[in-house]
mmCIF file of C-alpha atoms in Angstrom:
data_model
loop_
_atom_site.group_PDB
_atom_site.id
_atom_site.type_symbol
_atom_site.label_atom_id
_atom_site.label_comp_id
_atom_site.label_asym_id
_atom_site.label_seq_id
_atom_site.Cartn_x
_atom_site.Cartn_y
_atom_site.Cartn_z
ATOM 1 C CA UNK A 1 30.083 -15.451 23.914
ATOM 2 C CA UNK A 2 27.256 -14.445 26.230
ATOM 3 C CA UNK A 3 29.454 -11.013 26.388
ATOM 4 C CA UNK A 4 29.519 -10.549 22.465
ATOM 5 C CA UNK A 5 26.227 -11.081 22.101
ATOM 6 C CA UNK A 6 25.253 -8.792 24.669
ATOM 7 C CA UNK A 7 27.239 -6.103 22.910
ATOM 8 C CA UNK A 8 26.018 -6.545 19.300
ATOM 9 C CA UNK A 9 22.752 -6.108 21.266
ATOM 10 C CA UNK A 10 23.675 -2.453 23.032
ATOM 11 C CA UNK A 11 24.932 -1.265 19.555
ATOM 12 C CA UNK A 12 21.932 -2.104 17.538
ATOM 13 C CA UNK A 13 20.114 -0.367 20.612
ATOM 14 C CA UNK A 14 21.896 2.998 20.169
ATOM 15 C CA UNK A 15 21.617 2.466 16.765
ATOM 16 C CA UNK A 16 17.842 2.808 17.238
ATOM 17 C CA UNK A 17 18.163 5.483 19.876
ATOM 18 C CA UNK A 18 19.431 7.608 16.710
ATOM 19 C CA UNK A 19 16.208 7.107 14.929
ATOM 20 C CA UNK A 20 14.474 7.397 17.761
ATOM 21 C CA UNK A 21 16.106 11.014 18.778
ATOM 22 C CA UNK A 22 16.086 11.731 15.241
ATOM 23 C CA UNK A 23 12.668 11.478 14.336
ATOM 24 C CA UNK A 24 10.819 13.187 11.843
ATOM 25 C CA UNK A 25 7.266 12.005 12.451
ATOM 26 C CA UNK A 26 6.100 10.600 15.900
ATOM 27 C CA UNK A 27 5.094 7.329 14.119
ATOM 28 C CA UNK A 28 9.009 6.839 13.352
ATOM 29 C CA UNK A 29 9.960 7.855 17.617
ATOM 30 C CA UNK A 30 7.623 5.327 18.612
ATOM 31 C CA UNK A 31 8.657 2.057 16.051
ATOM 32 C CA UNK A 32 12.175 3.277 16.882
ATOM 33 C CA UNK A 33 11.102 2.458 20.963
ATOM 34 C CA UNK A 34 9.358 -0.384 20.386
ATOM 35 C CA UNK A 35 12.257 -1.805 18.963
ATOM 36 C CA UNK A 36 14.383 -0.556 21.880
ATOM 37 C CA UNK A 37 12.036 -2.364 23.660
ATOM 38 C CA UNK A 38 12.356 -5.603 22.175
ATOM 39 C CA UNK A 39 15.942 -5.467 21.967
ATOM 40 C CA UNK A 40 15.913 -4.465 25.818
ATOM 41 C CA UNK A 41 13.973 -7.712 26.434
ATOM 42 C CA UNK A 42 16.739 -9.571 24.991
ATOM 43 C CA UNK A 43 19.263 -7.440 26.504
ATOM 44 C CA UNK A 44 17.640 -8.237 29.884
ATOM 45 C CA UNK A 45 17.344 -12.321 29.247
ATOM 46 C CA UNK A 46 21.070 -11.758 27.690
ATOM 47 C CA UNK A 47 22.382 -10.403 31.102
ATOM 48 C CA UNK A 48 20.505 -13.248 33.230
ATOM 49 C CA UNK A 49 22.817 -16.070 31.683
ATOM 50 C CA UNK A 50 25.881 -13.615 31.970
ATOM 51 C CA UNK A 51 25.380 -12.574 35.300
ATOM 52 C CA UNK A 52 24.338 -16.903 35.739
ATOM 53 C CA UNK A 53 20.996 -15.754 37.297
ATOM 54 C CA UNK A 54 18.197 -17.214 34.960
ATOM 55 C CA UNK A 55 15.767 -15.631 37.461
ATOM 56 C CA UNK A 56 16.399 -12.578 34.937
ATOM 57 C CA UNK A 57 14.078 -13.605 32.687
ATOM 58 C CA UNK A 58 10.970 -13.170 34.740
ATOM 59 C CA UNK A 59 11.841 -9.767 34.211
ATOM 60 C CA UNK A 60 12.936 -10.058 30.330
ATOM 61 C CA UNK A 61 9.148 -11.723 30.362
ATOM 62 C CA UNK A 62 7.669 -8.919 32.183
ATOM 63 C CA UNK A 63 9.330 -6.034 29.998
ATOM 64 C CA UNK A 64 8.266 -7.794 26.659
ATOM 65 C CA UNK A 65 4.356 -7.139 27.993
ATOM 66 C CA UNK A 66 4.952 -3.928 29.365
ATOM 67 C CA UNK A 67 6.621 -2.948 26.143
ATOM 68 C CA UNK A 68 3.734 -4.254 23.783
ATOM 69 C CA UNK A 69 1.367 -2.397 26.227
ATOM 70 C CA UNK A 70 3.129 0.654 26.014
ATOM 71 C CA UNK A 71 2.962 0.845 22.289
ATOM 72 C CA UNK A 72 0.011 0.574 21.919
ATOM 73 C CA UNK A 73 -0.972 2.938 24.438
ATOM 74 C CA UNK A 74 1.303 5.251 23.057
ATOM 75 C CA UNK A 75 -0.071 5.106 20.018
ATOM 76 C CA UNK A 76 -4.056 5.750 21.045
ATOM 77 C CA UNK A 77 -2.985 8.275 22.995
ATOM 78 C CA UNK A 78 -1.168 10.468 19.603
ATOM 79 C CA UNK A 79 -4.361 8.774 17.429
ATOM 80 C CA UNK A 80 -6.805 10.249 19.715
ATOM 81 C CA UNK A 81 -5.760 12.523 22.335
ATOM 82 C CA UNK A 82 -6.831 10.281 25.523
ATOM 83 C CA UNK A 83 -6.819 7.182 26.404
ATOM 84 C CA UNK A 84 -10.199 6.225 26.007
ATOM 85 C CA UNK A 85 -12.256 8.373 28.469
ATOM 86 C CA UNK A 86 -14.347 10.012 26.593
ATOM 87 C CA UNK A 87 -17.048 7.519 24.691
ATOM 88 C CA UNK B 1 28.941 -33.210 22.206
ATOM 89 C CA UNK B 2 28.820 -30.711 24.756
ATOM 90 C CA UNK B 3 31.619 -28.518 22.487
ATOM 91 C CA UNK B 4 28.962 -29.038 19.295
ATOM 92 C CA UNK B 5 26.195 -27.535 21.233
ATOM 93 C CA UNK B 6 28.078 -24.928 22.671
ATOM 94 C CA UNK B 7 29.548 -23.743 19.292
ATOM 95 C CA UNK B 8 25.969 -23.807 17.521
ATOM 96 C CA UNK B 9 24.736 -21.629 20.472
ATOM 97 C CA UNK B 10 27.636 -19.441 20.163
ATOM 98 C CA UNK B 11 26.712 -19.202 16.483
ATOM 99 C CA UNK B 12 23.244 -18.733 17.234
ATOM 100 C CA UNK B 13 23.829 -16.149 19.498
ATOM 101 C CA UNK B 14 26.504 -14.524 17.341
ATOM 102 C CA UNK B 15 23.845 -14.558 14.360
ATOM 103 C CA UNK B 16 20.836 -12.943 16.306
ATOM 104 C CA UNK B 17 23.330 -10.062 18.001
ATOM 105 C CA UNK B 18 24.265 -9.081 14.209
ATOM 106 C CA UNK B 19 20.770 -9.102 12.833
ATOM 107 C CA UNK B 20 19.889 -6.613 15.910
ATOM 108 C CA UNK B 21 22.609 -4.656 14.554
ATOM 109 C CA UNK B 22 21.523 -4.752 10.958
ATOM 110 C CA UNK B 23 17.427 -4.128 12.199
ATOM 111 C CA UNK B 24 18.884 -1.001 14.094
ATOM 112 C CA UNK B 25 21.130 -0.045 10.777
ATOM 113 C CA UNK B 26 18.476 -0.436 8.898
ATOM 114 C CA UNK B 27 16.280 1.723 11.453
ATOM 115 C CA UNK B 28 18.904 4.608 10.700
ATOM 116 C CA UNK B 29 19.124 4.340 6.662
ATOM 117 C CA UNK B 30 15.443 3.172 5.754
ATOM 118 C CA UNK B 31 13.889 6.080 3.880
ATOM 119 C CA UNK B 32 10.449 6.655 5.436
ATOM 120 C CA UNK B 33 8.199 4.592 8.463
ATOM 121 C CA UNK B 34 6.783 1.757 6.363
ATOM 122 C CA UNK B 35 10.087 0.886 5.004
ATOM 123 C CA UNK B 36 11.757 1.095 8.730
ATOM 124 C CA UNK B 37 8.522 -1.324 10.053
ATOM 125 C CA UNK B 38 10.347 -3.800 7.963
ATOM 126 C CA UNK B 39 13.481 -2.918 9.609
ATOM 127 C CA UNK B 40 11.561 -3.283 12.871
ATOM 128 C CA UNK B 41 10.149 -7.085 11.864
ATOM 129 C CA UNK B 42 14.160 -8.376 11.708
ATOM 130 C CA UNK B 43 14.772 -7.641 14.913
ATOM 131 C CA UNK B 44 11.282 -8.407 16.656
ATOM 132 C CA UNK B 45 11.538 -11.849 14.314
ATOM 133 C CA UNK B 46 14.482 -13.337 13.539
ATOM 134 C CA UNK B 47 16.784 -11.283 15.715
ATOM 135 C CA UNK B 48 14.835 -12.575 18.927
ATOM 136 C CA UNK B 49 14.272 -16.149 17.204
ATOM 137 C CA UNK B 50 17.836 -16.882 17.143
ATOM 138 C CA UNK B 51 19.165 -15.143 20.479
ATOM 139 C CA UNK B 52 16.281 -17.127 21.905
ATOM 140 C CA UNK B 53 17.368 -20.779 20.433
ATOM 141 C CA UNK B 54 21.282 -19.757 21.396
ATOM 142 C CA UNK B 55 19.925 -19.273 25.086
ATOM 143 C CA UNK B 56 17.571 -22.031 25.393
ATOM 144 C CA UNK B 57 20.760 -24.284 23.607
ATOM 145 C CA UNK B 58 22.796 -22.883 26.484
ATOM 146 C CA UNK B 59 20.328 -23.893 29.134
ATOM 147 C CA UNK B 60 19.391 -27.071 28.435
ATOM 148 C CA UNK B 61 16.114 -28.775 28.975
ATOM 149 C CA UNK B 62 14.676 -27.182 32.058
ATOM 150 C CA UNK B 63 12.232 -24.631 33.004
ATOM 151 C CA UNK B 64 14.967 -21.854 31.480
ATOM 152 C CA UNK B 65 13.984 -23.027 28.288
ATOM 153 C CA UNK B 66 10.255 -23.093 28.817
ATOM 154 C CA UNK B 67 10.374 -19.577 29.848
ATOM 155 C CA UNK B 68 12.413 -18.445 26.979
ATOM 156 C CA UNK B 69 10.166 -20.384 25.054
ATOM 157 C CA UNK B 70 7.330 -18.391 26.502
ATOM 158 C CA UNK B 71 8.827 -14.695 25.433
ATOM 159 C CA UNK B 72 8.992 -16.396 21.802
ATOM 160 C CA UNK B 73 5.736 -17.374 21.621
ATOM 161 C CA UNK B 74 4.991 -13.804 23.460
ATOM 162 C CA UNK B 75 7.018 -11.842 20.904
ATOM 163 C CA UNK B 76 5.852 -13.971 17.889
ATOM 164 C CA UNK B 77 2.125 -13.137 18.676
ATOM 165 C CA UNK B 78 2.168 -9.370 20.003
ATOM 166 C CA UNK B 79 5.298 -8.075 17.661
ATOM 167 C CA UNK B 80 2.949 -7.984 14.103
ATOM 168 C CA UNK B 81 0.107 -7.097 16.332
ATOM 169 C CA UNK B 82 2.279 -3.948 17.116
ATOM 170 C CA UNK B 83 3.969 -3.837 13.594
ATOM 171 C CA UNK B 84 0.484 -3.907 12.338
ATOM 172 C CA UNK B 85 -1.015 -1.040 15.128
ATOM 173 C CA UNK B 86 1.862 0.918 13.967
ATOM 174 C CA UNK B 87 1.316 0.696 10.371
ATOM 175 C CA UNK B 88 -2.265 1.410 10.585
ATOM 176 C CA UNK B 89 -1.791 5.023 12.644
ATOM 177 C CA UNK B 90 0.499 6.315 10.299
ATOM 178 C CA UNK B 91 -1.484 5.321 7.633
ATOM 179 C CA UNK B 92 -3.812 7.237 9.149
ATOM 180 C CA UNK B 93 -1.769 10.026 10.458
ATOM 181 C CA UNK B 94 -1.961 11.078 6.629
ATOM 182 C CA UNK B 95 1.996 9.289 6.006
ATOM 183 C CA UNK B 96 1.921 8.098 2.492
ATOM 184 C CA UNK B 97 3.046 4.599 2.187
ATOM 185 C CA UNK B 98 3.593 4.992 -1.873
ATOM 186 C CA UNK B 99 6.266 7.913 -0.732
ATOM 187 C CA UNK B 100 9.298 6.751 -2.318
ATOM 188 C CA UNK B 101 11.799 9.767 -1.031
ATOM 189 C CA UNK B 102 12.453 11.413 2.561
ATOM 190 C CA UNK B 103 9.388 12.088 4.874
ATOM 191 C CA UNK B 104 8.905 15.448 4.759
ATOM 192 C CA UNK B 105 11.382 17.939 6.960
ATOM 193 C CA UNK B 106 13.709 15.084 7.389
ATOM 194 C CA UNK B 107 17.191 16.166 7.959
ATOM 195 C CA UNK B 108 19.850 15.527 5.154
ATOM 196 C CA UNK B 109 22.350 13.302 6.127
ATOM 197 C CA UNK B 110 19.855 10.884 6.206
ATOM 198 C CA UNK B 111 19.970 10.476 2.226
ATOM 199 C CA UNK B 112 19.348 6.897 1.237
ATOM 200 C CA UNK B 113 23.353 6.702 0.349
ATOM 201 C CA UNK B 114 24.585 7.979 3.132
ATOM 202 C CA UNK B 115 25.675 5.018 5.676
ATOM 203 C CA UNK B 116 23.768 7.060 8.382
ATOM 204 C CA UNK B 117 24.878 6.922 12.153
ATOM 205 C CA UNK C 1 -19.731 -22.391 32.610
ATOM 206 C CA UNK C 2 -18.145 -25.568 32.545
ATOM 207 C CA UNK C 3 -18.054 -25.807 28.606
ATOM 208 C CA UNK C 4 -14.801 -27.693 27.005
ATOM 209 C CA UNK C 5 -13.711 -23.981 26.213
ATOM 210 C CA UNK C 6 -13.830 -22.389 29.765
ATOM 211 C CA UNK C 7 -12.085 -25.708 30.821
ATOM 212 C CA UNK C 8 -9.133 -25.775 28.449
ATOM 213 C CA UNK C 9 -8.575 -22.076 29.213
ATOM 214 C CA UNK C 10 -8.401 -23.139 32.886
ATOM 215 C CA UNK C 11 -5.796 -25.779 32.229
ATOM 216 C CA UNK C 12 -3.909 -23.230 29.898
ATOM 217 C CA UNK C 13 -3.516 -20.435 32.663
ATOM 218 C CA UNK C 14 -2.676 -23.070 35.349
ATOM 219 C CA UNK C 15 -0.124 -24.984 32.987
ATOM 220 C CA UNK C 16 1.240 -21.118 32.691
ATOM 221 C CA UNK C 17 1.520 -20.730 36.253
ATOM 222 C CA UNK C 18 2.877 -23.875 37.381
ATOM 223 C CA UNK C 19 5.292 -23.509 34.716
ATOM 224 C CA UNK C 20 6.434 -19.855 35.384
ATOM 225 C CA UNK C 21 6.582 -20.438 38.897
ATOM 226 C CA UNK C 22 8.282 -24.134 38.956
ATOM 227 C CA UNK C 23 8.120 -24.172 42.831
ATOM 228 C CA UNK C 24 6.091 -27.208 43.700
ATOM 229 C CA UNK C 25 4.451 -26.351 47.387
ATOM 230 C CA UNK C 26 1.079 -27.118 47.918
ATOM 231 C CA UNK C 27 0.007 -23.509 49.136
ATOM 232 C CA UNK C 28 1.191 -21.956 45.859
ATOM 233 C CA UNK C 29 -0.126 -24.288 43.924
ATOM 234 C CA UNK C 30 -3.702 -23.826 45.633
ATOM 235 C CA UNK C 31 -3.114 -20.782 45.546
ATOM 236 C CA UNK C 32 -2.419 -20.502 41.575
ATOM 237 C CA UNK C 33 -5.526 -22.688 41.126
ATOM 238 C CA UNK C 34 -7.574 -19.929 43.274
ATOM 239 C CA UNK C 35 -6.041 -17.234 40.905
ATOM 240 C CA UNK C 36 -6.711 -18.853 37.459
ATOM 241 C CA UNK C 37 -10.220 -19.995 38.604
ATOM 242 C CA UNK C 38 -11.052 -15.953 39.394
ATOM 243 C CA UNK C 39 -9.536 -15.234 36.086
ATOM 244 C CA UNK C 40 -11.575 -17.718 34.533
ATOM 245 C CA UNK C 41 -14.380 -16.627 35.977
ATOM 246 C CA UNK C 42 -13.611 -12.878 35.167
ATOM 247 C CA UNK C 43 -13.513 -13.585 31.736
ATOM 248 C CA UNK C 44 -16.935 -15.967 31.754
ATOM 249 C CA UNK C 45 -18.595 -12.339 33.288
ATOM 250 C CA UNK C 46 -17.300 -10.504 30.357
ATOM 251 C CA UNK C 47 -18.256 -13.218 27.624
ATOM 252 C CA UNK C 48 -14.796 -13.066 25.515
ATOM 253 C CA UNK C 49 -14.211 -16.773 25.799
ATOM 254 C CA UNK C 50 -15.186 -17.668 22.102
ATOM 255 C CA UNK C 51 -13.394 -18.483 19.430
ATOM 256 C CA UNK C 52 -11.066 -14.961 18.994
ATOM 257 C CA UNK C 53 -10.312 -15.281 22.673
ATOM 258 C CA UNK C 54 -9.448 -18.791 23.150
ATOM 259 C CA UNK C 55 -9.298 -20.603 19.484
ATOM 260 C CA UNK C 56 -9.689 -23.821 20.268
ATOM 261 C CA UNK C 57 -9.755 -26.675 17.596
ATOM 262 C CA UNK C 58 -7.248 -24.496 15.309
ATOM 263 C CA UNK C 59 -4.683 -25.990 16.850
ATOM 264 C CA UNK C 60 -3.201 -29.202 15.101
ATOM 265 C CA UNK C 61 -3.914 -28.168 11.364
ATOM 266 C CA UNK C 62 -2.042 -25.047 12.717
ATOM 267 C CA UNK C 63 0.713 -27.706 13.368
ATOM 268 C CA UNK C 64 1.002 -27.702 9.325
ATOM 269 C CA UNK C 65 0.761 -24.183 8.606
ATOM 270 C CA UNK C 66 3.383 -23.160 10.957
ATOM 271 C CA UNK C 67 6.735 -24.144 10.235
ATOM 272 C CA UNK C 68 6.001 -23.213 6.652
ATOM 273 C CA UNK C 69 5.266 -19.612 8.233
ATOM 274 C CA UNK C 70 8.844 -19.849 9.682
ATOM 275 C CA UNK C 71 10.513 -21.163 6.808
ATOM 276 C CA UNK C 72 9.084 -17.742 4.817
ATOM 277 C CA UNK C 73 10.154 -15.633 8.033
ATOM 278 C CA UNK C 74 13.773 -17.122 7.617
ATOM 279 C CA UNK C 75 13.594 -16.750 3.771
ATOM 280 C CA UNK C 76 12.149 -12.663 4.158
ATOM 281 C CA UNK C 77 14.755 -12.203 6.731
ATOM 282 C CA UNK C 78 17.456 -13.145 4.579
ATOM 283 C CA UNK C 79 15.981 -11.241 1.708
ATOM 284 C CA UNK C 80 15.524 -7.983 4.133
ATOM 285 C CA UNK C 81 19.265 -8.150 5.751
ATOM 286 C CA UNK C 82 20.628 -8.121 2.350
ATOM 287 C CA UNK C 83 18.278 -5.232 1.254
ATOM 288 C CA UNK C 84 19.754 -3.295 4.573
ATOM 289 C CA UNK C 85 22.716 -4.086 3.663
ATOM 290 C CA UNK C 86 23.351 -3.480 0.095
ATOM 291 C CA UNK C 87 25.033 -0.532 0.173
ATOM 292 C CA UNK C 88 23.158 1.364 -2.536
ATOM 293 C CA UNK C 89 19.663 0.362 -0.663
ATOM 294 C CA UNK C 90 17.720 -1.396 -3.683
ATOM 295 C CA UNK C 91 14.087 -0.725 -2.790
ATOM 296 C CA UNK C 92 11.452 0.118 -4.396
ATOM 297 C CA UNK C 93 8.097 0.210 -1.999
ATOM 298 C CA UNK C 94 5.086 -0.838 -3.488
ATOM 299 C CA UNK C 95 1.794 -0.590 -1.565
ATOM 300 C CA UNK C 96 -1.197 -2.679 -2.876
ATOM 301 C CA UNK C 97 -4.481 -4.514 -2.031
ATOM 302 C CA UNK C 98 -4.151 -8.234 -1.340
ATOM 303 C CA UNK C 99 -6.925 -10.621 -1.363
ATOM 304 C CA UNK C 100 -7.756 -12.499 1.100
ATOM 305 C CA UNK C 101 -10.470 -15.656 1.572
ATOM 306 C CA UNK C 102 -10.362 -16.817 4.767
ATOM 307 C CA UNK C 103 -13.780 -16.915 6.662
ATOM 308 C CA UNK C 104 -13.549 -16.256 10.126
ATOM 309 C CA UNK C 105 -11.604 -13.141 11.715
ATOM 310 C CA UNK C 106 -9.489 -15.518 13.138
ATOM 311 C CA UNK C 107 -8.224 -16.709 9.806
ATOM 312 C CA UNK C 108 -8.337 -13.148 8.689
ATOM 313 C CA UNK C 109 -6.184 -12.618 11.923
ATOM 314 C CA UNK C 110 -3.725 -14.953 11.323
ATOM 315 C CA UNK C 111 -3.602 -14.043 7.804
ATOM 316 C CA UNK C 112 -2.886 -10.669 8.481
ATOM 317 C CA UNK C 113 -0.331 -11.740 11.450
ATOM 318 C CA UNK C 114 1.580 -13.859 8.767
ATOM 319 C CA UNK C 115 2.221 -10.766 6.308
ATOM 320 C CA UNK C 116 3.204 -8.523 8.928
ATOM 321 C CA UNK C 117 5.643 -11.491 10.724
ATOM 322 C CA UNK C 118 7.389 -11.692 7.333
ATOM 323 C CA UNK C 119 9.913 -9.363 7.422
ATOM 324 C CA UNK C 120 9.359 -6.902 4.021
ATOM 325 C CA UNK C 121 5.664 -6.921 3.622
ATOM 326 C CA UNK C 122 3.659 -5.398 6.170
ATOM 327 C CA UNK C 123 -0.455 -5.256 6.223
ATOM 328 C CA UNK C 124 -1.593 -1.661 6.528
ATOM 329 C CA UNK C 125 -5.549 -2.047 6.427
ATOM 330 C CA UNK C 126 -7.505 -5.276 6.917
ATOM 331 C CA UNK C 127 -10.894 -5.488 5.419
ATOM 332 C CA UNK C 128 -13.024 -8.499 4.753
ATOM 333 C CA UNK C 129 -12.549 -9.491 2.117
ATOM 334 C CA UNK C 130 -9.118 -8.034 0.997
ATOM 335 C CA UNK C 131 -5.663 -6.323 2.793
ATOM 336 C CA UNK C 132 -3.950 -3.419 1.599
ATOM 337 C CA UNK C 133 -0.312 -4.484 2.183
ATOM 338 C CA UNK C 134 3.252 -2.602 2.046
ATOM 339 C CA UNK C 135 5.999 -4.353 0.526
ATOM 340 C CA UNK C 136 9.672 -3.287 0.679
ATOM 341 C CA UNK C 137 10.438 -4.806 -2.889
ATOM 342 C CA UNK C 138 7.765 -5.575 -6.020
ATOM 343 C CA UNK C 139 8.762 -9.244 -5.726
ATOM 344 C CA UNK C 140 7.850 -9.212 -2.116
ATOM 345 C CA UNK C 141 4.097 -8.025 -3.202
ATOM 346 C CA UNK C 142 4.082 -10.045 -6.278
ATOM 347 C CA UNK C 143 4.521 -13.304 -4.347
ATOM 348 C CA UNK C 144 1.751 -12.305 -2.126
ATOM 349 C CA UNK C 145 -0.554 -11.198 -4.873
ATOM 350 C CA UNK C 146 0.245 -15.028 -5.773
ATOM 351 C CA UNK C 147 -1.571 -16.060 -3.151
ATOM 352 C CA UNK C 148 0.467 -19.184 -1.686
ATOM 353 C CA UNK C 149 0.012 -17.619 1.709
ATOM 354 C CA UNK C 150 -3.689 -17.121 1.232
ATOM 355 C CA UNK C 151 -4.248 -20.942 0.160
ATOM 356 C CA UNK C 152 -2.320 -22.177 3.360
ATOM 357 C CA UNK C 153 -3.584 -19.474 5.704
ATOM 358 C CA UNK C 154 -7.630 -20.648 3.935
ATOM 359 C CA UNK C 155 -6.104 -24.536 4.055
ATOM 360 C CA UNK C 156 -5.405 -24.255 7.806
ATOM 361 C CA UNK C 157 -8.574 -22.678 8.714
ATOM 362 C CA UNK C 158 -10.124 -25.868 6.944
ATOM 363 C CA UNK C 159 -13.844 -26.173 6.771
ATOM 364 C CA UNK C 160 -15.119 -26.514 10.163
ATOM 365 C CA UNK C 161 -13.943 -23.124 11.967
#
């Protein structure tokens, strides 16, 4: 069950890869990776109980602040150009 | 008892995979950004909710749970915080969000009644 | 320094650590203690513990407000899947100022949080007084043009915060 789950998972990720590949404004790229993101997250927590190694989710942890970071730093950086050097 | 649990989880689990699906689907047919953001919110709320509760159902009470706990609270704090970052930029990248048709110089099999994909 | 807020952050981080880490030796539990005290410390130096860093004393009538938040994010979810679904795609976006009476940015916050958690409206701008929101359907806006969400959202912030 952990299996099916893990699938449904992967398919709504390339599903997003398509929007994210496919664009048309930056603003739709970057929701379609922070969505990747979260569904990576789960992916990652998924695999721990698979693989019957609940250490995993330090790392699902780990990749859910990275990936809020990232947005957000993604998203300055097309905003303003930088990433906040110049005051 | 141990069969109810592990058939709610399994239903849990099942439910949360599918409404990834459907947040990704709706990723691909959604006409412009704001409408995909809401796209976006199934899968960073209630797709994540209920693969969460399947997981935690499958571990049991331990410190497995608390730390998939801990990503929900995580998630459920920094995903509108996101959602809402996002919104905001393309607001004011000069996206309207009244634009009821394709963003401009989209391509056209992406036509609301196309299944997309 | 030692106010009830710096305290309770304290106990936060270390409850965080000892709970992350679930390994009960006494060097990594002095050392967590050492790390949460610098952060604590850290974050004394750059004055953000007030009430938008660490809201305490929002916490149980948050208890209320809650689980209604949840039972609209299951209800909007619902609502959304069968939108995505439908296979003729019945929206109609509507985009629309909201307003909004809560007090405190924290209110405001969580105000603005709630709209965007629900899955089909989505808050765009947040002023003061008011929040220009996206909605995936005209019922979606007209229920928060209501204002049921604002009344809980100005309910939970009560009078004190």
């Amino acid at each position: 069950m952990m299996l099916l789950a893990c699938l449904l998972v992967v398919l709504g990720m390339a599903l997003t890869l398509i929007r994210a590949v496919r664009g048309p404004t930056v603003y739709d790229r970057i929701l379609a990776v922070n969505v990747y993101g979260t569904m990576t997250v789960m992916l990652i927590a998924l695999l721990g109980f698979l693989a019957g190694r609940p250490d995993f989710l330090d790392l699902a942890l780990v990749y859910a602040l990275l990936n809020f970071v990232g947005t957000l730093a993604a998203l300055k950086f097309f905003k303003h150009g930088h990433l906040g050097e110049e005051r | 008892m141990n069969l109810a649990i592990d058939i709610a989880s399994w239903l849990l689990l099942a439910a949360g995979g599918s409404l990834m699906v459907v947040s990704g689907l709706g990723l691909v047919r959604l006409p412009n950004v704001f409408a995909r953001l809401h796209a976006a919110g199934l899968a960073d709320t209630g797709g994540s909710a209920l693969l969460l509760l399947g997981m935690a159902l499958q571990a049991g009470w331990s410190l497995v749970t608390v730390k998939l706990v801990l990503i929900g609270i995580f998630l459920f704090f920094t995903a509108p915080t996101a959602g809402h970052a996002l919104a905001h930029a393309a607001l004011l990248g000069g996206i309207s969000p009244d634009d009821k048709g394709e963003s401009e110089d989209d391509d056209e099999d992406d036509s609301p009644d196309g299944r997309g994909g | 320094m030692f106010s009830p807020r710096t305290l309770s952050l304290f106990a936060v981080l270390y409850g965080t650590w000892l709970l992350l880490s679930g390994i009960w030796e006494p060097f990594l539990m002095i050392s967590g203690a050492v790390a949460c005290l610098l952060v604590v410390v850290i974050a004394h130096r750059m004055d953000v513990i007030d009430g938008e860093g660490h809201p305490i004393g929002l916490t149980w009538r948050a208890l209320l407000y809650y689980p209604w938040l949840f039972w609209q994010i299951v209800l909007s979810n619902i609502q959304v899947l069968r939108l995505v679904l439908h296979p003729r795609l019945p929206i109609s976006p509507v985009s629309g100022w909201v307003a909004a009476g809560q007090r405190s940015s924290v209110g405001l916050v969580t105000f603005a949080n709630s709209i965007t958690l629900t899955p089909g409206t989505m808050a765009l701008t947040v002023m003061e007084d008011r929040i220009h929101v996206h909605a995936l359907t005209q019922g979606g806006f007209d229920d928060l043009v209501a204002g049921e969400m604002n009344r809980r959202v100005c309910q939970m912030e009560g009078t004190g915060s």
